[in-house]
CSV table of C-alpha atoms in Angstrom, one decimal:
chain,number,residue,atom,x,y,z
A,1,UNK,CA,-13.4,6.0,10.9
A,2,UNK,CA,-16.3,7.2,14.5
A,3,UNK,CA,-16.0,10.3,16.2
A,4,UNK,CA,-16.0,14.8,14.8
A,5,UNK,CA,-13.7,14.7,11.8
A,6,UNK,CA,-12.8,11.2,10.5
A,7,UNK,CA,-16.3,11.5,8.2
A,8,UNK,CA,-13.7,10.5,5.9
A,9,UNK,CA,-11.8,8.8,6.6
A,10,UNK,CA,-11.6,5.1,6.6
A,11,UNK,CA,-9.4,1.6,8.1
A,12,UNK,CA,-8.3,-0.5,5.5
A,13,UNK,CA,-6.6,-3.7,4.5
A,14,UNK,CA,-4.9,-3.3,1.1
A,15,UNK,CA,-2.8,-7.0,0.8
A,16,UNK,CA,-2.1,-9.7,2.7
A,17,UNK,CA,-0.6,-13.2,2.0
A,18,UNK,CA,-3.5,-14.9,-0.6
A,19,UNK,CA,-2.0,-16.3,-4.0
A,20,UNK,CA,-2.8,-15.0,-6.6
A,21,UNK,CA,-2.9,-16.9,-9.9
A,22,UNK,CA,-0.7,-14.4,-12.9
A,23,UNK,CA,-1.4,-16.3,-15.2
A,24,UNK,CA,1.9,-17.7,-15.7
A,25,UNK,CA,2.1,-17.9,-11.6
A,26,UNK,CA,0.8,-17.7,-8.4
A,27,UNK,CA,3.0,-15.2,-7.0
A,28,UNK,CA,2.6,-13.9,-2.8
A,29,UNK,CA,3.4,-11.5,-0.9
A,30,UNK,CA,5.6,-12.3,2.0
A,31,UNK,CA,4.3,-10.1,5.3
A,32,UNK,CA,6.8,-11.4,6.8
A,33,UNK,CA,9.3,-8.4,9.6
A,34,UNK,CA,11.7,-6.9,6.8
A,35,UNK,CA,9.2,-8.0,3.8
A,36,UNK,CA,7.1,-4.7,3.2
A,37,UNK,CA,8.4,-0.9,2.8
A,38,UNK,CA,6.0,1.5,4.5
A,39,UNK,CA,8.0,4.3,3.9
A,40,UNK,CA,6.7,5.7,0.1
A,41,UNK,CA,3.1,5.0,1.8
A,42,UNK,CA,4.4,6.5,4.7
A,43,UNK,CA,5.6,9.6,3.2
A,44,UNK,CA,3.7,10.4,0.1
A,45,UNK,CA,1.7,7.6,-0.8
A,46,UNK,CA,-1.8,8.8,-2.7
A,47,UNK,CA,-5.5,6.9,-3.2
A,48,UNK,CA,-6.2,6.3,-6.4
A,49,UNK,CA,-9.9,4.6,-7.8
A,50,UNK,CA,-8.3,1.9,-10.3
A,51,UNK,CA,-5.3,2.2,-10.4
A,52,UNK,CA,-5.3,5.4,-11.8
A,53,UNK,CA,-2.7,8.0,-11.1
A,54,UNK,CA,-4.5,10.5,-13.0
A,55,UNK,CA,-7.7,9.7,-10.2
A,56,UNK,CA,-6.6,10.5,-7.0
A,57,UNK,CA,-9.0,10.0,-4.1
A,58,UNK,CA,-7.2,10.5,-1.2
A,59,UNK,CA,-4.1,10.3,0.8
A,60,UNK,CA,-2.4,7.4,3.3
A,61,UNK,CA,-2.6,9.0,6.7
A,62,UNK,CA,-0.4,5.8,7.6
A,63,UNK,CA,0.3,2.6,6.8
A,64,UNK,CA,1.3,-0.5,9.4
A,65,UNK,CA,2.2,-4.8,9.0
A,66,UNK,CA,0.1,-6.6,11.7
A,67,UNK,CA,-0.5,-10.1,12.3
A,68,UNK,CA,0.9,-11.4,8.3
A,69,UNK,CA,-1.8,-7.8,6.3
A,70,UNK,CA,-0.5,-4.3,5.5
A,71,UNK,CA,-3.4,-1.6,7.1
A,72,UNK,CA,-4.0,1.8,6.9
A,73,UNK,CA,-5.7,4.5,7.7
A,74,UNK,CA,-6.9,6.7,3.8
A,75,UNK,CA,-8.6,10.1,4.0
A,76,UNK,CA,-11.2,11.2,0.9
A,77,UNK,CA,-10.2,14.6,-0.3
A,78,UNK,CA,-13.4,17.4,-0.6
A,79,UNK,CA,-13.4,17.6,-4.4
A,80,UNK,CA,-16.1,15.8,-7.1
A,81,UNK,CA,-14.5,13.2,-8.5
A,82,UNK,CA,-13.2,11.5,-5.0
A,83,UNK,CA,-17.0,12.2,-4.2
A,84,UNK,CA,-18.4,10.0,-6.6
A,85,UNK,CA,-15.8,7.2,-4.9
A,86,UNK,CA,-16.3,8.2,-1.3
A,87,UNK,CA,-20.1,7.7,-1.4
A,88,UNK,CA,-20.1,4.5,-2.1
A,89,UNK,CA,-17.2,3.8,-0.5
A,90,UNK,CA,-19.6,4.7,2.8
A,91,UNK,CA,-22.6,3.4,1.2
A,92,UNK,CA,-21.1,-0.3,1.2
A,93,UNK,CA,-20.7,-0.6,-2.6
A,94,UNK,CA,-17.2,-0.4,-3.0
A,95,UNK,CA,-15.4,-1.9,-0.8
A,96,UNK,CA,-12.3,-3.7,-2.6
A,97,UNK,CA,-9.4,-2.2,-2.6
A,98,UNK,CA,-5.5,-3.6,-4.5
A,99,UNK,CA,-2.1,-1.8,-4.2
A,100,UNK,CA,0.2,-0.6,-6.8
A,101,UNK,CA,3.7,-1.9,-5.8
A,102,UNK,CA,7.5,-2.6,-7.0
A,103,UNK,CA,9.1,-6.4,-6.1
A,104,UNK,CA,13.0,-5.5,-4.9
A,105,UNK,CA,13.3,-9.8,-4.6
A,106,UNK,CA,11.8,-13.0,-5.3
A,107,UNK,CA,11.9,-16.1,-4.6
A,108,UNK,CA,10.8,-19.1,-6.9
A,109,UNK,CA,9.5,-22.3,-5.2
A,110,UNK,CA,9.4,-25.8,-8.3
A,111,UNK,CA,6.1,-27.5,-7.4
A,112,UNK,CA,7.0,-29.7,-5.2
A,113,UNK,CA,9.4,-28.1,-2.9
A,114,UNK,CA,8.6,-25.9,0.4
A,115,UNK,CA,10.1,-22.7,0.4
A,116,UNK,CA,13.3,-21.2,2.4
A,117,UNK,CA,10.6,-20.5,5.6
A,118,UNK,CA,9.0,-23.7,5.0
A,119,UNK,CA,6.2,-21.4,5.1
A,120,UNK,CA,4.9,-22.1,1.0
A,121,UNK,CA,4.8,-24.8,-1.2
A,122,UNK,CA,5.7,-24.3,-5.0
A,123,UNK,CA,5.2,-23.3,-7.5
A,124,UNK,CA,4.8,-19.7,-6.7
A,125,UNK,CA,7.0,-16.6,-5.8
A,126,UNK,CA,7.0,-15.2,-2.9
A,127,UNK,CA,7.9,-11.5,-2.8
A,128,UNK,CA,9.6,-11.4,-0.4
A,129,UNK,CA,11.6,-8.0,-0.1
A,130,UNK,CA,8.3,-5.3,-1.6
A,131,UNK,CA,7.4,-2.4,-2.4
A,132,UNK,CA,4.1,-0.6,-1.7
A,133,UNK,CA,2.7,2.9,-3.5
A,134,UNK,CA,-0.1,3.1,-4.2
A,135,UNK,CA,-3.4,1.8,-2.4
A,136,UNK,CA,-6.1,2.3,-5.1
A,137,UNK,CA,-10.0,1.5,-5.2
A,138,UNK,CA,-11.4,-1.3,-7.4
A,139,UNK,CA,-14.3,-2.0,-8.5
A,140,UNK,CA,-12.8,-5.8,-8.6
A,141,UNK,CA,-9.6,-6.5,-6.3
A,142,UNK,CA,-7.2,-9.7,-7.4
A,143,UNK,CA,-7.1,-10.4,-2.7
A,144,UNK,CA,-10.8,-10.2,-2.1
A,145,UNK,CA,-9.5,-10.6,1.6
A,146,UNK,CA,-8.5,-7.6,1.7
A,147,UNK,CA,-11.0,-4.2,1.5
A,148,UNK,CA,-12.9,-1.5,3.6
A,149,UNK,CA,-14.0,-3.0,6.1
A,150,UNK,CA,-11.8,-6.6,5.7
A,151,UNK,CA,-9.8,-6.3,8.8
A,152,UNK,CA,-8.3,-8.7,10.8
A,153,UNK,CA,-10.9,-8.8,14.0
A,154,UNK,CA,-15.0,-6.8,14.0
A,155,UNK,CA,-15.4,-3.7,16.3
A,156,UNK,CA,-16.7,-6.4,18.8
A,157,UNK,CA,-13.5,-8.5,18.7
A,158,UNK,CA,-15.1,-11.5,17.1
A,159,UNK,CA,-13.4,-12.4,13.9
A,160,UNK,CA,-14.7,-11.7,10.7
A,161,UNK,CA,-15.7,-14.4,8.3
A,162,UNK,CA,-12.8,-14.0,5.5
A,163,UNK,CA,-13.0,-15.9,1.8
A,164,UNK,CA,-11.3,-19.4,1.5
A,165,UNK,CA,-7.6,-18.5,-0.4
A,166,UNK,CA,-6.3,-20.0,-3.2
A,167,UNK,CA,-4.4,-23.0,-1.7
A,168,UNK,CA,-7.4,-23.5,0.2
A,169,UNK,CA,-10.0,-23.9,-2.3
A,170,UNK,CA,-7.5,-26.3,-4.0
A,171,UNK,CA,-7.2,-28.2,-1.4
A,172,UNK,CA,-10.9,-29.0,-1.2
A,173,UNK,CA,-11.5,-30.2,-4.9
A,174,UNK,CA,-8.7,-32.4,-3.6
A,175,UNK,CA,-11.1,-33.5,-0.9
A,176,UNK,CA,-13.5,-33.6,-3.2
A,177,UNK,CA,-11.9,-36.8,-5.7
A,178,UNK,CA,-10.4,-38.7,-3.1
A,179,UNK,CA,-13.9,-39.5,-1.5
């Protein structure tokens, strides 16, 4: 973040509705109204490295839901362990972000069927109510569309290019087979 006193702060996105293939199902985290409970993150949230609970890098100053994504302002601590990762994030070496969460309610959508709200086509499992526990800086993120420097809009108001979603990649594969 810009400005004096903000040198160790970053705004990042930590979750989206990008489908994730867990091997046994395709999971989607719902980001609709009332789906995400951010209370815990906003009250006691911490920033970890690779989801390791004993590798605390800093704190979460605030977390919010906007335009179908969860974002947060995080602040790195000044101890030696946090400093190593802070420098890698600042230099752009580490951009990946992930979220540790608990699902409270899930909707299973069968193959070829549509979710109750009509937004998703199965097969998939949609986390309709879920609660993030922590945000991690990670070397290999499950969702490549979120992370440090991956907000929805750049500072100049232009939308940033994102990687195609799993659904978009599969549609392109299907189109290529037809053509």
